[in-house]
PDB file of C-alpha atoms in Angstrom:
ATOM      1  CA  MET A   1      -6.882  41.810 -42.685  1.00  0.00           C
ATOM      2  CA  GLY A   2      -9.166  39.396 -44.359  1.00  0.00           C
ATOM      3  CA  PRO A   3     -12.809  38.886 -43.415  1.00  0.00           C
ATOM      4  CA  GLY A   4     -11.953  35.481 -41.968  1.00  0.00           C
ATOM      5  CA  LEU A   5      -9.874  36.944 -39.137  1.00  0.00           C
ATOM      6  CA  MET A   6     -12.549  39.377 -37.961  1.00  0.00           C
ATOM      7  CA  SER A   7     -15.250  36.728 -38.039  1.00  0.00           C
ATOM      8  CA  ASP A   8     -12.995  34.414 -36.001  1.00  0.00           C
ATOM      9  CA  ILE A   9     -12.478  37.118 -33.358  1.00  0.00           C
ATOM     10  CA  SER A  10     -16.159  38.019 -33.105  1.00  0.00           C
ATOM     11  CA  SER A  11     -17.167  34.370 -32.796  1.00  0.00           C
ATOM     12  CA  MET A  12     -14.734  33.912 -29.886  1.00  0.00           C
ATOM     13  CA  ALA A  13     -16.927  36.080 -27.649  1.00  0.00           C
ATOM     14  CA  SER A  14     -19.853  33.700 -28.075  1.00  0.00           C
ATOM     15  CA  ARG A  15     -17.841  30.547 -27.309  1.00  0.00           C
ATOM     16  CA  PRO A  16     -18.075  29.042 -23.821  1.00  0.00           C
ATOM     17  CA  GLU A  17     -15.023  29.255 -21.565  1.00  0.00           C
ATOM     18  CA  PRO A  18     -12.779  26.207 -22.010  1.00  0.00           C
ATOM     19  CA  GLN A  19     -12.398  23.872 -19.046  1.00  0.00           C
ATOM     20  CA  LEU A  20      -9.111  24.315 -17.236  1.00  0.00           C
ATOM     21  CA  LEU A  21      -6.849  21.308 -17.420  1.00  0.00           C
ATOM     22  CA  PHE A  22      -5.367  22.211 -14.061  1.00  0.00           C
ATOM     23  CA  PRO A  23      -7.898  24.071 -11.921  1.00  0.00           C
ATOM     24  CA  PRO A  24      -6.551  26.531  -9.347  1.00  0.00           C
ATOM     25  CA  SER A  25      -5.146  24.893  -6.258  1.00  0.00           C
ATOM     26  CA  PRO A  26      -6.971  25.489  -2.973  1.00  0.00           C
ATOM     27  CA  MET A  27      -3.537  26.311  -1.555  1.00  0.00           C
ATOM     28  CA  LEU A  28      -3.492  29.434  -3.754  1.00  0.00           C
ATOM     29  CA  GLU A  29      -6.768  30.763  -2.408  1.00  0.00           C
ATOM     30  CA  PRO A  30      -6.529  33.476   0.244  1.00  0.00           C
ATOM     31  CA  MET A  31      -6.316  32.166   3.779  1.00  0.00           C
ATOM     32  CA  ARG A  32      -9.564  32.285   5.685  1.00  0.00           C
ATOM     33  CA  GLU A  33      -9.741  32.792   9.398  1.00  0.00           C
ATOM     34  CA  MET A  34      -9.365  29.419  11.084  1.00  0.00           C
ATOM     35  CA  THR A  35     -12.277  28.261  13.202  1.00  0.00           C
ATOM     36  CA  GLU A  36     -13.106  25.231  15.264  1.00  0.00           C
ATOM     37  CA  GLU A  37     -15.628  24.117  12.645  1.00  0.00           C
ATOM     38  CA  PRO A  38     -14.421  22.123   9.625  1.00  0.00           C
ATOM     39  CA  ALA A  39     -14.681  23.852   6.249  1.00  0.00           C
ATOM     40  CA  ASP A  40     -17.530  21.571   5.223  1.00  0.00           C
ATOM     41  CA  ILE A  41     -19.055  18.280   6.250  1.00  0.00           C
ATOM     42  CA  SER A  42     -17.173  16.340   3.595  1.00  0.00           C
ATOM     43  CA  THR A  43     -13.866  17.506   5.097  1.00  0.00           C
ATOM     44  CA  ALA A  44     -14.930  16.250   8.515  1.00  0.00           C
ATOM     45  CA  GLN A  45     -16.149  12.965   7.052  1.00  0.00           C
ATOM     46  CA  TYR A  46     -12.900  12.511   5.130  1.00  0.00           C
ATOM     47  CA  ALA A  47     -10.796  13.194   8.226  1.00  0.00           C
ATOM     48  CA  SER A  48     -12.903  10.794  10.270  1.00  0.00           C
ATOM     49  CA  ALA A  49     -12.633   8.067   7.627  1.00  0.00           C
ATOM     50  CA  MET A  50      -8.848   8.481   7.381  1.00  0.00           C
ATOM     51  CA  GLN A  51      -8.540   8.321  11.164  1.00  0.00           C
ATOM     52  CA  GLN A  52     -10.623   5.127  11.247  1.00  0.00           C
ATOM     53  CA  GLN A  53      -8.561   3.578   8.445  1.00  0.00           C
ATOM     54  CA  SER A  54      -5.316   4.428  10.260  1.00  0.00           C
ATOM     55  CA  PHE A  55      -6.695   2.818  13.411  1.00  0.00           C
ATOM     56  CA  ASN A  56      -7.699  -0.321  11.468  1.00  0.00           C
ATOM     57  CA  PHE A  57      -4.262  -0.471   9.827  1.00  0.00           C
ATOM     58  CA  TYR A  58      -2.610  -0.092  13.246  1.00  0.00           C
ATOM     59  CA  GLN A  59      -4.717  -2.876  14.788  1.00  0.00           C
ATOM     60  CA  ARG A  60      -3.957  -5.200  11.870  1.00  0.00           C
ATOM     61  CA  THR A  61      -0.243  -4.383  12.087  1.00  0.00           C
ATOM     62  CA  LYS A  62      -0.190  -5.105  15.830  1.00  0.00           C
ATOM     63  CA  VAL A  63      -1.740  -8.540  15.221  1.00  0.00           C
ATOM     64  CA  LEU A  64       0.799  -9.299  12.480  1.00  0.00           C
ATOM     65  CA  LEU A  65       3.685  -8.148  14.700  1.00  0.00           C
ATOM     66  CA  GLU A  66       2.507 -10.355  17.568  1.00  0.00           C
ATOM     67  CA  ALA A  67       2.301 -13.335  15.192  1.00  0.00           C
ATOM     68  CA  SER A  68       5.765 -12.634  13.787  1.00  0.00           C
ATOM     69  CA  ALA A  69       8.587 -14.749  15.194  1.00  0.00           C
ATOM     70  CA  THR A  70      11.043 -11.837  14.958  1.00  0.00           C
ATOM     71  CA  GLY A  71       8.709  -9.043  16.077  1.00  0.00           C
ATOM     72  CA  GLU A  72       9.355  -7.319  12.753  1.00  0.00           C
ATOM     73  CA  LEU A  73       7.530  -7.132   9.452  1.00  0.00           C
ATOM     74  CA  VAL A  74       8.540  -6.205   5.937  1.00  0.00           C
ATOM     75  CA  PHE A  75       6.151  -3.589   4.581  1.00  0.00           C
ATOM     76  CA  ASP A  76       5.721  -5.313   1.192  1.00  0.00           C
ATOM     77  CA  ASP A  77       4.658  -8.527   2.938  1.00  0.00           C
ATOM     78  CA  MET A  78       1.917  -6.713   4.872  1.00  0.00           C
ATOM     79  CA  LEU A  79      -0.082  -5.785   1.784  1.00  0.00           C
ATOM     80  CA  PRO A  80      -2.843  -8.195   0.795  1.00  0.00           C
ATOM     81  CA  ALA A  81      -3.039  -6.760  -2.727  1.00  0.00           C
ATOM     82  CA  ARG A  82      -0.325  -5.326  -4.919  1.00  0.00           C
ATOM     83  CA  THR A  83      -2.190  -2.363  -6.379  1.00  0.00           C
ATOM     84  CA  ARG A  84      -0.606   1.083  -6.230  1.00  0.00           C
ATOM     85  CA  VAL A  85      -3.657   2.544  -4.513  1.00  0.00           C
ATOM     86  CA  VAL A  86      -3.537  -0.003  -1.685  1.00  0.00           C
ATOM     87  CA  ALA A  87       0.227   0.421  -1.331  1.00  0.00           C
ATOM     88  CA  ALA A  88      -0.068   4.219  -1.228  1.00  0.00           C
ATOM     89  CA  GLN A  89      -2.813   4.112   1.394  1.00  0.00           C
ATOM     90  CA  ALA A  90      -0.900   1.632   3.539  1.00  0.00           C
ATOM     91  CA  PHE A  91       2.292   3.684   3.220  1.00  0.00           C
ATOM     92  CA  TYR A  92       0.417   6.827   4.276  1.00  0.00           C
ATOM     93  CA  HIS A  93      -0.946   5.047   7.357  1.00  0.00           C
ATOM     94  CA  LEU A  94       2.479   3.621   8.147  1.00  0.00           C
ATOM     95  CA  LEU A  95       4.118   7.057   8.020  1.00  0.00           C
ATOM     96  CA  THR A  96       1.308   8.578  10.077  1.00  0.00           C
ATOM     97  CA  LEU A  97       1.716   5.918  12.771  1.00  0.00           C
ATOM     98  CA  ALA A  98       5.502   6.268  12.727  1.00  0.00           C
ATOM     99  CA  THR A  99       5.140  10.041  13.136  1.00  0.00           C
ATOM    100  CA  GLN A 100       2.872   9.408  16.119  1.00  0.00           C
ATOM    101  CA  ARG A 101       5.522   6.985  17.420  1.00  0.00           C
ATOM    102  CA  LYS A 102       3.102   4.079  17.521  1.00  0.00           C
ATOM    103  CA  LEU A 103       5.305   2.059  15.161  1.00  0.00           C
ATOM    104  CA  LYS A 104       8.969   2.162  14.262  1.00  0.00           C
ATOM    105  CA  VAL A 105      10.117   1.941  10.667  1.00  0.00           C
ATOM    106  CA  HIS A 106      13.566   1.452   9.207  1.00  0.00           C
ATOM    107  CA  GLN A 107      14.933   1.441   5.674  1.00  0.00           C
ATOM    108  CA  GLU A 108      18.622   0.849   4.937  1.00  0.00           C
ATOM    109  CA  ALA A 109      18.673   2.755   1.643  1.00  0.00           C
ATOM    110  CA  PRO A 110      16.258   4.158  -0.945  1.00  0.00           C
ATOM    111  CA  TYR A 111      14.215   1.436  -2.665  1.00  0.00           C
ATOM    112  CA  GLU A 112      15.262  -1.128  -0.055  1.00  0.00           C
ATOM    113  CA  ALA A 113      12.762  -3.040   2.066  1.00  0.00           C
ATOM    114  CA  ILE A 114      10.992  -1.117   4.819  1.00  0.00           C
ATOM    115  CA  THR A 115      11.061  -2.884   8.174  1.00  0.00           C
ATOM    116  CA  VAL A 116       8.183  -2.268  10.574  1.00  0.00           C
ATOM    117  CA  MET A 117       8.626  -2.800  14.303  1.00  0.00           C
ATOM    118  CA  GLY A 118       6.305  -2.397  17.234  1.00  0.00           C
ATOM    119  CA  VAL A 119       6.762   0.082  20.038  1.00  0.00           C
ATOM    120  CA  GLU A 120       6.909  -1.152  23.605  1.00  0.00           C
ATOM    121  CA  GLU A 121       3.777  -0.344  25.612  1.00  0.00           C
ATOM    122  CA  GLU A 122       5.794   1.783  28.050  1.00  0.00           C
ATOM    123  CA  GLU A 123       7.250   3.798  25.187  1.00  0.00           C
ATOM    124  CA  GLU A 124       3.807   4.166  23.599  1.00  0.00           C
ATOM    125  CA  ARG A 125       2.330   5.446  26.887  1.00  0.00           C
ATOM    126  CA  GLU A 126       5.089   8.071  27.163  1.00  0.00           C
ATOM    127  CA  THR A 127       4.424   9.181  23.604  1.00  0.00           C
ATOM    128  CA  MET A 128       0.700   9.548  24.246  1.00  0.00           C
ATOM    129  CA  GLU A 129       1.430  11.689  27.317  1.00  0.00           C
ATOM    130  CA  GLU A 130       3.633  13.984  25.197  1.00  0.00           C
ATOM    131  CA  LEU A 131       0.876  14.501  22.617  1.00  0.00           C
TER     132      LEU A 131
END
């Protein structure tokens, strides 16, 4: 062993820890007991903001559906901007509303247009009673 190797090893102890490129996922942390309280205020604020954005998206979609001659919309035509962030957010809200059965969506095949349709008020009332 040359003196260079030993000096390299001893200097490693004094070096700061490198930053992790991929920090541990919160999903890998041990489960904590679930409570009524959110984990922190930012979680509650985030959830509230997402809920408000979904509501705004739903209201805007209802107006567009009412103005549509066919009662249907093509998802791509609903987006005011063509950025990936806006598209991802709108798609998230669309899937959330479809899961809640507030809107119907249909896609013939992967990468085809996504058709958005309204739900009749009667059907929406029944869905709300189920939830």
